[in-house]
CSV table of N, CA and C and ligand atoms in Angstrom, one decimal:
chain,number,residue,atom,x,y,z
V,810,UNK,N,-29.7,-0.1,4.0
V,810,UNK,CA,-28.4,0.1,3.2
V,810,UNK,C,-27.3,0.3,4.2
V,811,UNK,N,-26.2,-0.4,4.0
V,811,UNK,CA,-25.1,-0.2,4.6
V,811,UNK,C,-24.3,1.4,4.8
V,812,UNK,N,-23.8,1.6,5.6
V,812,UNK,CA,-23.4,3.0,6.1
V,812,UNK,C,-22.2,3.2,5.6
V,813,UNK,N,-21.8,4.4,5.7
V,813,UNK,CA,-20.3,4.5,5.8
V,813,UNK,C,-19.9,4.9,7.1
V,814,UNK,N,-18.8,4.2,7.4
V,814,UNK,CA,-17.8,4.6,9.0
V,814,UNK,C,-17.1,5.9,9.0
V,815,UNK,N,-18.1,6.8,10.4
V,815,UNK,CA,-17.3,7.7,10.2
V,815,UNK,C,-17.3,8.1,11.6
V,816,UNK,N,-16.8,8.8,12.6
V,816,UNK,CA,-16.4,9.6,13.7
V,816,UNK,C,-15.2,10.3,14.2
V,817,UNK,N,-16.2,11.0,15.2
V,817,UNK,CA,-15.1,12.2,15.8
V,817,UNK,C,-14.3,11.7,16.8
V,818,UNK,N,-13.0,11.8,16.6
V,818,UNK,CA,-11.9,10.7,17.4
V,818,UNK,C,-11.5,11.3,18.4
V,819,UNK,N,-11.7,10.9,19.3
V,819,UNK,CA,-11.4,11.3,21.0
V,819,UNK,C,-10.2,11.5,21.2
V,820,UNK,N,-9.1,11.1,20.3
V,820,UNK,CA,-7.9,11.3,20.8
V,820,UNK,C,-7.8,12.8,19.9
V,821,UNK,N,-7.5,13.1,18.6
V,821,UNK,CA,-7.2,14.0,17.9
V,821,UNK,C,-8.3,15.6,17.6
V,822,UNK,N,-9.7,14.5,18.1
V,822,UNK,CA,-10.5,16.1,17.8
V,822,UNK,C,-11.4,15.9,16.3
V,823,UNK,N,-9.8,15.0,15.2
V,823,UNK,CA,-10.3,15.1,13.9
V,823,UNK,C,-11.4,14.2,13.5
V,824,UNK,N,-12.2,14.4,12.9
V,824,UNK,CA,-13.5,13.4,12.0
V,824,UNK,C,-12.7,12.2,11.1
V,825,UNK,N,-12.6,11.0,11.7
V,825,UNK,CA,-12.2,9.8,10.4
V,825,UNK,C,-13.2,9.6,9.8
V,826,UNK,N,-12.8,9.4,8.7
V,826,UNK,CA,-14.2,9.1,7.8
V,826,UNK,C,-13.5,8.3,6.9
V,827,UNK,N,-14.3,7.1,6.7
V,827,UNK,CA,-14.2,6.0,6.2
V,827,UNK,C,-13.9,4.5,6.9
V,828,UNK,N,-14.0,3.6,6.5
V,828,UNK,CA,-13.4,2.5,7.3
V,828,UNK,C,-12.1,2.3,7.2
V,829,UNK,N,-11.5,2.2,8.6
V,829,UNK,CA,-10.1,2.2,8.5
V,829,UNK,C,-9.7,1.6,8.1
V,830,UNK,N,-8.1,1.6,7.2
V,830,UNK,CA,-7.1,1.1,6.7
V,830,UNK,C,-5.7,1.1,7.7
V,831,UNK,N,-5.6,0.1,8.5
V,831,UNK,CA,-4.2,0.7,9.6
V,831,UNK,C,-2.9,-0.6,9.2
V,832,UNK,N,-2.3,0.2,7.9
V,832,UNK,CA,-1.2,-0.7,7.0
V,832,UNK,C,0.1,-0.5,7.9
V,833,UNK,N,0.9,-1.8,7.8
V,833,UNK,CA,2.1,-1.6,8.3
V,833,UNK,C,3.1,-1.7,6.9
V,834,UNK,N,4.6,-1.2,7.1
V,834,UNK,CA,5.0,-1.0,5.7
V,834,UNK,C,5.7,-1.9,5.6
V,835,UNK,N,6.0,-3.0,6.7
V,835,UNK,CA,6.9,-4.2,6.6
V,835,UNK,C,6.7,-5.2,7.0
V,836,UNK,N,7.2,-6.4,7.3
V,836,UNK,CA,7.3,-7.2,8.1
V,836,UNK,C,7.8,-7.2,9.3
V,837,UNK,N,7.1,-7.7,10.5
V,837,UNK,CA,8.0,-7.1,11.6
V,837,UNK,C,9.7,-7.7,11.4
V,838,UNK,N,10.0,-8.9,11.1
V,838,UNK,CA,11.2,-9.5,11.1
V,838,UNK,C,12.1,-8.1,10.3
V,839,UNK,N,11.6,-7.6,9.2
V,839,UNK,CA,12.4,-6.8,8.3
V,839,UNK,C,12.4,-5.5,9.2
V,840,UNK,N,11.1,-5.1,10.1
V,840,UNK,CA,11.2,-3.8,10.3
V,840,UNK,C,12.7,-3.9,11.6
V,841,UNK,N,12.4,-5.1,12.6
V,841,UNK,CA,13.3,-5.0,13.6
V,841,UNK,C,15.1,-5.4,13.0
V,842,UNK,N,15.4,-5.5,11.8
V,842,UNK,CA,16.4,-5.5,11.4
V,842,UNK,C,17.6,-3.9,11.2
V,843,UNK,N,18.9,-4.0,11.8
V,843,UNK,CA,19.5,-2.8,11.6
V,843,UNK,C,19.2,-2.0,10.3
V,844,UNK,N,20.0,-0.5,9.8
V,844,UNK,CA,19.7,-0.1,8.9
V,844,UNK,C,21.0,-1.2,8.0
V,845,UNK,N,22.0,-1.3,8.5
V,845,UNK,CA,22.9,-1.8,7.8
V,845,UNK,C,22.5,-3.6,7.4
V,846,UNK,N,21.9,-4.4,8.3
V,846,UNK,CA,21.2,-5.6,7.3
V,846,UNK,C,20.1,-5.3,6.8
V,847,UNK,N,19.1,-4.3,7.1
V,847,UNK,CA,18.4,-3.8,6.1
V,847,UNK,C,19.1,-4.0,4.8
V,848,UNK,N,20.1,-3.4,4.6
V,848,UNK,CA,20.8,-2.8,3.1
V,848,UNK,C,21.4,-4.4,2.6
V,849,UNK,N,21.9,-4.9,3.2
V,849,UNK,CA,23.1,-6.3,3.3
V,849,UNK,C,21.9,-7.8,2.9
V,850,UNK,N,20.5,-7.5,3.7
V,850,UNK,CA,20.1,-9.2,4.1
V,850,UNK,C,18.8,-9.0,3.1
V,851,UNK,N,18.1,-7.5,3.5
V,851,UNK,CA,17.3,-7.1,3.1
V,851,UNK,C,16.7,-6.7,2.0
V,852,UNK,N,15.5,-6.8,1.3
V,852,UNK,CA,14.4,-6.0,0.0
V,852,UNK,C,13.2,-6.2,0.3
V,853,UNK,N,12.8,-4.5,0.4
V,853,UNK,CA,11.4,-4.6,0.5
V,853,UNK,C,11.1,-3.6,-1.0
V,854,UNK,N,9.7,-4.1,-0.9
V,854,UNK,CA,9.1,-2.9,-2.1
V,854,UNK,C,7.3,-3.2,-1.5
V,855,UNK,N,6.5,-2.7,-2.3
V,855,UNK,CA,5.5,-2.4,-2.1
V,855,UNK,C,4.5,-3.6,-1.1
V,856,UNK,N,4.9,-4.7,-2.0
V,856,UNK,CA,3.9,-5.7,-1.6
V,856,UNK,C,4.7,-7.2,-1.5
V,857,UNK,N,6.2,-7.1,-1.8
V,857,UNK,CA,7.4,-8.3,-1.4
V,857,UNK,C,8.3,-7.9,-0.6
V,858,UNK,N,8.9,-8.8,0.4
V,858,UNK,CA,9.8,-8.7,1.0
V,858,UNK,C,10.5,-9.8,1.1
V,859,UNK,N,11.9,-9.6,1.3
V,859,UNK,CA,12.6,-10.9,1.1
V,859,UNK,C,13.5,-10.5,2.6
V,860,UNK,N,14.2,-11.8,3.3
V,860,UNK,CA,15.1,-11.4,4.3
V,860,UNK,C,16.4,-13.1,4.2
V,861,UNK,N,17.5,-12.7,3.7
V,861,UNK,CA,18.4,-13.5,3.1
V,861,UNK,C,19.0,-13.7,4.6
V,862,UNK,N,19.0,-15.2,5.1
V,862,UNK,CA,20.3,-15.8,6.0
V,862,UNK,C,21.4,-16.3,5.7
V,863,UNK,N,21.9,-16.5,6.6
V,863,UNK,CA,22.9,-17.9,5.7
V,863,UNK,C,22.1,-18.9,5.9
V,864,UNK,N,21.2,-19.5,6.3
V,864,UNK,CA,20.9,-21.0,6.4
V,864,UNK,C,19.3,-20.8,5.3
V,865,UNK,N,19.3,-19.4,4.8
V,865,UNK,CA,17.9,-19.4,3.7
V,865,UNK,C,17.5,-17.9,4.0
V,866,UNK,N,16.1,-18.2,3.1
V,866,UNK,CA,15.7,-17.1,3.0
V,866,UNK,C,14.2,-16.7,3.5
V,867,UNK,N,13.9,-15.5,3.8
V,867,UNK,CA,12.5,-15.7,4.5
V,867,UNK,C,11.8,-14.6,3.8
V,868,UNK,N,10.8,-15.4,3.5
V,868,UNK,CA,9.5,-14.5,1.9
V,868,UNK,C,8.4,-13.9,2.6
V,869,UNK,N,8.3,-12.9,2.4
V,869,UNK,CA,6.9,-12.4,2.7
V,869,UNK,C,6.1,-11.4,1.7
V,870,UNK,N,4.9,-11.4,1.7
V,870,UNK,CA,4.3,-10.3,1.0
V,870,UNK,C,3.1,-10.1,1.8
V,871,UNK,N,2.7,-8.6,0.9
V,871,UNK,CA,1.9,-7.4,1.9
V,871,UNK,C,0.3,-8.4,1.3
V,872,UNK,N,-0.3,-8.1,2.4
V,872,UNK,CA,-1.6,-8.9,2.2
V,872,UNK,C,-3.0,-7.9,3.2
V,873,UNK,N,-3.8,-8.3,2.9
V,873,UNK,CA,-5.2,-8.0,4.1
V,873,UNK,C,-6.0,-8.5,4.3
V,874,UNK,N,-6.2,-8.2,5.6
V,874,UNK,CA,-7.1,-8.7,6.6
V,874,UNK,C,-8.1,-8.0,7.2
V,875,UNK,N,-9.1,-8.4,6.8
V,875,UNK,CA,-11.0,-7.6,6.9
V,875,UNK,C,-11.5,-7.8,8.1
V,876,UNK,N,-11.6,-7.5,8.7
V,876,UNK,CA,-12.8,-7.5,10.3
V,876,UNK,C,-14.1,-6.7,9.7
V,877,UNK,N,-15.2,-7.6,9.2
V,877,UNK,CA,-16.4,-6.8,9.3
V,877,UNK,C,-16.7,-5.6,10.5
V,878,UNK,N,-17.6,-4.8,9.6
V,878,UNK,CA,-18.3,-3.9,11.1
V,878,UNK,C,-19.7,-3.5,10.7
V,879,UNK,N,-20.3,-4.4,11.6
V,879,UNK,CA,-21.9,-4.5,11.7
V,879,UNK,C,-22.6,-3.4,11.2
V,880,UNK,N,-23.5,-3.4,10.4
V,880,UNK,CA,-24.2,-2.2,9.3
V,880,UNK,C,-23.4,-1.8,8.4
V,881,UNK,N,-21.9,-1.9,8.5
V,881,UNK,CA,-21.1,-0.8,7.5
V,881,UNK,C,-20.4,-1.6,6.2
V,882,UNK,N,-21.1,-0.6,5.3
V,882,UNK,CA,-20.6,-1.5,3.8
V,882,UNK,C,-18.3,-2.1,4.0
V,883,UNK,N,-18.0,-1.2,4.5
V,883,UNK,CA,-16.9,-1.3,4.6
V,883,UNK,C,-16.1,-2.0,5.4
V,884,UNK,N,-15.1,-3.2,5.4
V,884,UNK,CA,-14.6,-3.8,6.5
V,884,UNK,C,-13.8,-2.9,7.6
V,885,UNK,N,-13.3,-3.0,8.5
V,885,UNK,CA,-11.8,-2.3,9.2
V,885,UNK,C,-11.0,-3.3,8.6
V,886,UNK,N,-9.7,-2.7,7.8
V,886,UNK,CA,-9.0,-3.2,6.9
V,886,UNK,C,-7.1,-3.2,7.4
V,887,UNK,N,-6.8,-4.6,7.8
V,887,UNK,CA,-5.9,-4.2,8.4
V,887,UNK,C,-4.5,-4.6,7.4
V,888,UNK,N,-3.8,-4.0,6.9
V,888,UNK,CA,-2.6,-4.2,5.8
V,888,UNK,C,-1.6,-4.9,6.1
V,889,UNK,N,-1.6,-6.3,6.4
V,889,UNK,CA,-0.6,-7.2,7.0
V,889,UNK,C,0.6,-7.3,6.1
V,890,UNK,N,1.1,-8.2,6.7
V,890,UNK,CA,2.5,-9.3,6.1
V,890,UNK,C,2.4,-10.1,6.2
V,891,UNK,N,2.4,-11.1,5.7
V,891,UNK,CA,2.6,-12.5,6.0
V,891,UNK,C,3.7,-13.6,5.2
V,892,UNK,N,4.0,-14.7,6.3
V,892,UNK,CA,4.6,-15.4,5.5
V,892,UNK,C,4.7,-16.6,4.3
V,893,UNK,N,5.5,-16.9,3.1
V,893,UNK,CA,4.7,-18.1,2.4
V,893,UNK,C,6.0,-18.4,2.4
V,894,UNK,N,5.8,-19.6,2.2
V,894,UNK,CA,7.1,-20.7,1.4
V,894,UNK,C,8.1,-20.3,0.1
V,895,UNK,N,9.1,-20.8,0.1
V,895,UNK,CA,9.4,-20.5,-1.1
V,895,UNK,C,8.4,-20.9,-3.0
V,896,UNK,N,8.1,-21.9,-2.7
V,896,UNK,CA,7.3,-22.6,-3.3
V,896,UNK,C,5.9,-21.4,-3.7
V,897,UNK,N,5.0,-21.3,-2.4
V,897,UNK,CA,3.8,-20.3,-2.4
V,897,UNK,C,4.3,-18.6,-3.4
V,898,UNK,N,5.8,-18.4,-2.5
V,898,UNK,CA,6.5,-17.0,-2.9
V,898,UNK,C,6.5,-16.8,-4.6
V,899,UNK,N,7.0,-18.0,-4.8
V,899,UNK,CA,7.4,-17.6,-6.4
V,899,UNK,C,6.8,-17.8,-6.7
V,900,UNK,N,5.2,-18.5,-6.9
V,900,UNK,CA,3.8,-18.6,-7.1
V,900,UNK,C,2.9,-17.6,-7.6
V,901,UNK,N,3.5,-16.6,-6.1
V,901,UNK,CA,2.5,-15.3,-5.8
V,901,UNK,C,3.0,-14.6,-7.5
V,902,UNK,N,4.3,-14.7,-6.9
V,902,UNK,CA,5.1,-13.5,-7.8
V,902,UNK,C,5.0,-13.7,-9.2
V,903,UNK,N,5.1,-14.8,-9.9
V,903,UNK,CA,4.5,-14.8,-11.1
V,903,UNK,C,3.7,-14.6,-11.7
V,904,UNK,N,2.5,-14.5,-10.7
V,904,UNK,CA,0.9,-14.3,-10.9
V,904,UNK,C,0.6,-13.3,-10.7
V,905,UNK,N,1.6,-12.6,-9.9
V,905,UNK,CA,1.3,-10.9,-9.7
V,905,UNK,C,0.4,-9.9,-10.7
V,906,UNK,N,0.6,-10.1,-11.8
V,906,UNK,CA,-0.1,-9.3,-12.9
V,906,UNK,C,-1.1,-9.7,-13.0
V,907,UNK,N,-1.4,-11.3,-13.0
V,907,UNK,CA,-2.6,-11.9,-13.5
V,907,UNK,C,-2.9,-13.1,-12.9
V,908,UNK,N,-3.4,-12.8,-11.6
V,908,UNK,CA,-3.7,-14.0,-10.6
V,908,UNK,C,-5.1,-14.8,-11.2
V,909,UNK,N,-4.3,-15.8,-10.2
V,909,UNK,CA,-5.7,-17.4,-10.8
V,909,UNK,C,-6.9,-17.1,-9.8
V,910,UNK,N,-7.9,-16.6,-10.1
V,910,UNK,CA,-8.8,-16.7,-9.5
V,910,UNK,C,-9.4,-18.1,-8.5
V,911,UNK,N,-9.4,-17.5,-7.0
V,911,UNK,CA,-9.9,-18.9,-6.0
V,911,UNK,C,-8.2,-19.4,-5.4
V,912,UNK,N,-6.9,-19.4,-6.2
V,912,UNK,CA,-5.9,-19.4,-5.9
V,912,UNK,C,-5.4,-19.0,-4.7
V,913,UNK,N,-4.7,-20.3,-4.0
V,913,UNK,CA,-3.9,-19.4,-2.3
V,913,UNK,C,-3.1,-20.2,-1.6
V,914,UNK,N,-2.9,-19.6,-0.4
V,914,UNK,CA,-1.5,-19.9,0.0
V,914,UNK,C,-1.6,-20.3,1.8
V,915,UNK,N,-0.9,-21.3,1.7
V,915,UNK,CA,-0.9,-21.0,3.3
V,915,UNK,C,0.3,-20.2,3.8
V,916,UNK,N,0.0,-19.4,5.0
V,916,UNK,CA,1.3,-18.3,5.7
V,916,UNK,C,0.8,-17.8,6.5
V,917,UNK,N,1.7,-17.7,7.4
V,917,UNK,CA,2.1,-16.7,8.7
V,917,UNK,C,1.8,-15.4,8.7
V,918,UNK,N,1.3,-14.6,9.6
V,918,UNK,CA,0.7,-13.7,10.1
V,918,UNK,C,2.3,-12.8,10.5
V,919,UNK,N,2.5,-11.7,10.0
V,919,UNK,CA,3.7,-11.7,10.5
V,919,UNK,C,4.2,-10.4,10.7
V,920,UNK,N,2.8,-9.8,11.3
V,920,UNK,CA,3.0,-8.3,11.8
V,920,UNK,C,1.8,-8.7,13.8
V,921,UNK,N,2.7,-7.8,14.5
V,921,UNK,CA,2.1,-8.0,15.7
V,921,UNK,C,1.2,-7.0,15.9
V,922,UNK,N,0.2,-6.9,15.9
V,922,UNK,CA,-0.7,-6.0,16.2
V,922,UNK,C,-1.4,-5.8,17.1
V,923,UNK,N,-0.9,-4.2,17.7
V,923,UNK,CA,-0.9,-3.9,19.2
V,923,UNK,C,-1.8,-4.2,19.9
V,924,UNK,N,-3.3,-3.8,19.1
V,924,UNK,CA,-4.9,-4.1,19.6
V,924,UNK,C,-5.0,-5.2,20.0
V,925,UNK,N,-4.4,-6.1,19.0
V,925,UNK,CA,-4.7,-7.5,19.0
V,925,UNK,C,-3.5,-8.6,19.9
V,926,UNK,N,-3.3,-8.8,20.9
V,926,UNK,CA,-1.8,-9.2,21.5
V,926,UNK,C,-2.1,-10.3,21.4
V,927,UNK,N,-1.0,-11.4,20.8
V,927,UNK,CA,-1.1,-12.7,20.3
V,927,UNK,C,0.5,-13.5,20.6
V,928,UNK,N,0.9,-14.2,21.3
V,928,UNK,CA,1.6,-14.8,22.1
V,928,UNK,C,2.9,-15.5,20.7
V,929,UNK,N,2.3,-15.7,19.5
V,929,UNK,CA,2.8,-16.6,18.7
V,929,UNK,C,2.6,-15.2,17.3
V,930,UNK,N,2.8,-16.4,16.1
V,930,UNK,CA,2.6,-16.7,14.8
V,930,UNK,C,1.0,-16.5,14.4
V,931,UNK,N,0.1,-16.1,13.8
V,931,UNK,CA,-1.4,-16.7,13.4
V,931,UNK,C,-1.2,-17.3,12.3
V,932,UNK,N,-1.6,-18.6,11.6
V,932,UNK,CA,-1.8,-19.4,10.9
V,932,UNK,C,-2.8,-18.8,9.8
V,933,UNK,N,-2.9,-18.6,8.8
V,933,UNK,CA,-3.9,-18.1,8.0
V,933,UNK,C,-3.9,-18.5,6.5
V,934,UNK,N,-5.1,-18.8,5.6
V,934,UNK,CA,-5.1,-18.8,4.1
V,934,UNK,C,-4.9,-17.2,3.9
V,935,UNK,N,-3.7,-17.7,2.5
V,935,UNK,CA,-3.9,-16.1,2.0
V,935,UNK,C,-4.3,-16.4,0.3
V,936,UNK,N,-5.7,-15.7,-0.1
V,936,UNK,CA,-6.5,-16.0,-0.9
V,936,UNK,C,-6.1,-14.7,-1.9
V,937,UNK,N,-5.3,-14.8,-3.4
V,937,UNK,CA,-5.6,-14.1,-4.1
V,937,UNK,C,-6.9,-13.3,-4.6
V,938,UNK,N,-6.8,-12.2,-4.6
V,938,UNK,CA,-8.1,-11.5,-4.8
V,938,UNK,C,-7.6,-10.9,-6.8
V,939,UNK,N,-8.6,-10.5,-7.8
V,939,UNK,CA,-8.2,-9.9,-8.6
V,939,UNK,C,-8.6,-8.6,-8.8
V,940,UNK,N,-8.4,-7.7,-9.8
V,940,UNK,CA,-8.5,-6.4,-10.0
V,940,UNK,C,-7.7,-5.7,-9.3
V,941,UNK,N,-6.3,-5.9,-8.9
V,941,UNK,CA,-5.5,-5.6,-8.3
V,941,UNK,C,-5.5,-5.4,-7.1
V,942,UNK,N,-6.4,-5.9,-6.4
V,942,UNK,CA,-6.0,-5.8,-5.5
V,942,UNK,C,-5.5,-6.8,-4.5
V,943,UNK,N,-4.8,-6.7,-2.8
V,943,UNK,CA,-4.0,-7.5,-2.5
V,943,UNK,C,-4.7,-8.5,-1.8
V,944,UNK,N,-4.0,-10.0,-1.7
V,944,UNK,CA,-4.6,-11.1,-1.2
V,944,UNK,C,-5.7,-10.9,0.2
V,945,UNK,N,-6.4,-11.4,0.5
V,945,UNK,CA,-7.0,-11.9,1.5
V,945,UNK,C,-6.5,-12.7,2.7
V,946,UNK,N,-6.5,-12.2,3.9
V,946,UNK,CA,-5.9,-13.1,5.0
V,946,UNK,C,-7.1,-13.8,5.4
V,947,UNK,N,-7.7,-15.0,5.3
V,947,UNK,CA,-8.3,-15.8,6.4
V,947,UNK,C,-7.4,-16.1,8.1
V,948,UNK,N,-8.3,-15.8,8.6
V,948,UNK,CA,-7.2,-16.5,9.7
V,948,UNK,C,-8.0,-18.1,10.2
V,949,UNK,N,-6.8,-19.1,10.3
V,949,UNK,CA,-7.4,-20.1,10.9
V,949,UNK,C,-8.0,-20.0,12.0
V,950,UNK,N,-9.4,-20.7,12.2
V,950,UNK,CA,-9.6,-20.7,13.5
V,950,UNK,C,-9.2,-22.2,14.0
V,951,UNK,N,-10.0,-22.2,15.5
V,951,UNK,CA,-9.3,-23.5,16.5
V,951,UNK,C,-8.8,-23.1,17.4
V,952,UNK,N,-7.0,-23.4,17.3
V,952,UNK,CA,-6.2,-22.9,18.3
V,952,UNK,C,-5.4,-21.6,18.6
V,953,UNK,N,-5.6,-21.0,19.3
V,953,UNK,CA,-6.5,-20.9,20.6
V,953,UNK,C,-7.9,-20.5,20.0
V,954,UNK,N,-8.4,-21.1,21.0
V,954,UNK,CA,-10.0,-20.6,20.5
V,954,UNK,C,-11.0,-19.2,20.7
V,955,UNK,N,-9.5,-18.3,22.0
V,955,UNK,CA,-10.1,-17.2,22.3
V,955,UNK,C,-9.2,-16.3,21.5
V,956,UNK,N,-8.8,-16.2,20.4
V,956,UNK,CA,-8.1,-15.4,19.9
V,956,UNK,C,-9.0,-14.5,19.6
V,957,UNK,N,-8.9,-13.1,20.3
V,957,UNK,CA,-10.0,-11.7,19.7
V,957,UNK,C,-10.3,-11.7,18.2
V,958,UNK,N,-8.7,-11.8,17.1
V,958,UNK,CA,-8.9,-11.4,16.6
V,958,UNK,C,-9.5,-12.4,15.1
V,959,UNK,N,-9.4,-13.5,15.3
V,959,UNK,CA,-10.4,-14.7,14.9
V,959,UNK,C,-11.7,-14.1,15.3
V,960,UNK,N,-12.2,-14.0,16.4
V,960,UNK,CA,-13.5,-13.5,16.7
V,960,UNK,C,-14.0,-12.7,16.1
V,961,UNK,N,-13.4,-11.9,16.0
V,961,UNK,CA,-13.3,-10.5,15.1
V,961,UNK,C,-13.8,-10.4,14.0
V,962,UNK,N,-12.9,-11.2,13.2
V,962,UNK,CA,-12.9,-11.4,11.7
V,962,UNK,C,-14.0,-12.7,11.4
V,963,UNK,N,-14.3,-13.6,12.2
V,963,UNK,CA,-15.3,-14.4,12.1
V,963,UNK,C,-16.7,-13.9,12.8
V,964,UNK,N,-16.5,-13.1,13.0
V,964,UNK,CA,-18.6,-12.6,13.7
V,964,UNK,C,-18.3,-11.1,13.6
V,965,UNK,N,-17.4,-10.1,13.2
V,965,UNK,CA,-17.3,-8.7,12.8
V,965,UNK,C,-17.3,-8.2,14.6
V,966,UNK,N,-17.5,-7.0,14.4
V,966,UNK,CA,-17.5,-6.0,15.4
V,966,UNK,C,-18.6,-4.9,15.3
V,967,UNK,N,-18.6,-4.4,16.2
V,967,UNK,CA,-19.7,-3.3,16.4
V,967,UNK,C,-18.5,-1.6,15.9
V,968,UNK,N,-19.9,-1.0,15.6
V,968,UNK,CA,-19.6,0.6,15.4
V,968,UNK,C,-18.6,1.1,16.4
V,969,UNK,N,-19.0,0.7,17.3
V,969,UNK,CA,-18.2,1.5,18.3
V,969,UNK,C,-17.0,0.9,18.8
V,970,UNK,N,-16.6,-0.7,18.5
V,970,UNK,CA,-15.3,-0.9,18.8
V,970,UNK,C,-14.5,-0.6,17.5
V,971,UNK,N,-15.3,-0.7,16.9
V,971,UNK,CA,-14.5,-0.3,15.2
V,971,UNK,C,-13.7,1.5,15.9
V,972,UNK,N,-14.2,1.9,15.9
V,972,UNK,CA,-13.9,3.0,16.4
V,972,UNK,C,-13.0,2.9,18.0
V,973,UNK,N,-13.0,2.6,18.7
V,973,UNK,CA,-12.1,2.1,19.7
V,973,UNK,C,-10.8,2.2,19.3
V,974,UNK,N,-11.0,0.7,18.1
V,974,UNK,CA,-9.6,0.2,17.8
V,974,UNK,C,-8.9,0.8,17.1
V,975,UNK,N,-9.4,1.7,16.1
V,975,UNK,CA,-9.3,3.0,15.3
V,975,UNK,C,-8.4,3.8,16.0
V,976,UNK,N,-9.1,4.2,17.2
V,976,UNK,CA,-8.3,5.3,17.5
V,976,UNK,C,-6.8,4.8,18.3
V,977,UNK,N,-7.3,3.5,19.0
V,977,UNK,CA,-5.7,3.0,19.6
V,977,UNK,C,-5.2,3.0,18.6
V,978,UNK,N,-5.1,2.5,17.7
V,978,UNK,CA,-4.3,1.9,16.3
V,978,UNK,C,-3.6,2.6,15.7
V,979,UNK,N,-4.1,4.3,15.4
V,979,UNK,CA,-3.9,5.1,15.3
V,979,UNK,C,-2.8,6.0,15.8
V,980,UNK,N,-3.5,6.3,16.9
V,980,UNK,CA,-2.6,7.1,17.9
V,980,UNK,C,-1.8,6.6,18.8
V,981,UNK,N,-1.9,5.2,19.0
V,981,UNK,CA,-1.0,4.9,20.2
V,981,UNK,C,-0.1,3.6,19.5
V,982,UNK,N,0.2,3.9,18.3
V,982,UNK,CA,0.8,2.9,17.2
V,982,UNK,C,0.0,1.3,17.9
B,751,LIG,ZN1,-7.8,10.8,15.5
């Protein structure tokens, strides 16, 4: 039977227990914007974000992305952003209450994640999931082919990097 993830974190002392969740609350595009185009360009809410230009608009919604970890029923669960089209955007949003099952989207990866250092954009399906909860990131694989975090998410990780990246993720944002 599958385990649950749990240890004592080297950095804090404290016991995590459970498989991690390490959500970001925005987009990075939205997070690195002033407070004042925040207010002016910007809307975020839970799980949409919008970022208005003059030459357009740039859509994103909150999504996740699963890295198995070897024996444990639970993935390490990482709470992205990503981006979709206008087209994908107003898609999601109408189906919000009552998504089409198998339903998805292609989009951008659109949070940088510290553990994971990635030179670009990641290319990814994002696959409605139902019972409320939020879409699924596939990440494409291919190019590059050594991306950790494809590796990752395509052959999982061990107990103890789960825990590794836990605690960086954590403590050292
Ligand atoms: Zn800790």
């Amino acid at each position: 039977m599958a385990a649950i993830f749990a240890f004592k974190c080297s950095c804090c002392g404290d016991i995590h227990e459970g498989s991690p969740c390490i959500a970001f609350r925005a987009p990075d595009h939205y997070a690195s914007l002033s407070d004042e185009q925040k207010a002016s360009i910007g809307k975020l809410s839970s799980d949409f974000c919008t970022i208005t230009h003059d030459d357009g608009t740039d859509y994103f919604v909150r999504a996740v992305l699963e890295v198995p970890i070897h024996g444990i029923e639970e993935p390490f669960l990482w709470g992205i952003w990503v981006s979709l089209s206008q087209k994908s955007f107003e898609r999601y949003y109408e189906t919000y209450e009552a998504p089409v099952e198998g339903e998805g989207f292609f989009g951008w990866v659109c949070n940088n994640i510290s553990v994971y250092p990635y030179a670009s954009y990641r290319p990814a399906d994002v696959v409605v999931q139902l019972g409320g909860q939020r879409p699924k990131v596939i990440l494409h694989t291919g190019d590059p082919k050594d991306d950790q975090l494809v590796m990752d998410q395509t052959e999982g990780i061990s107990v103890a990097r789960a825990q590794e990246l836990a605690e960086k993720a954590m403590h050292y944002g």
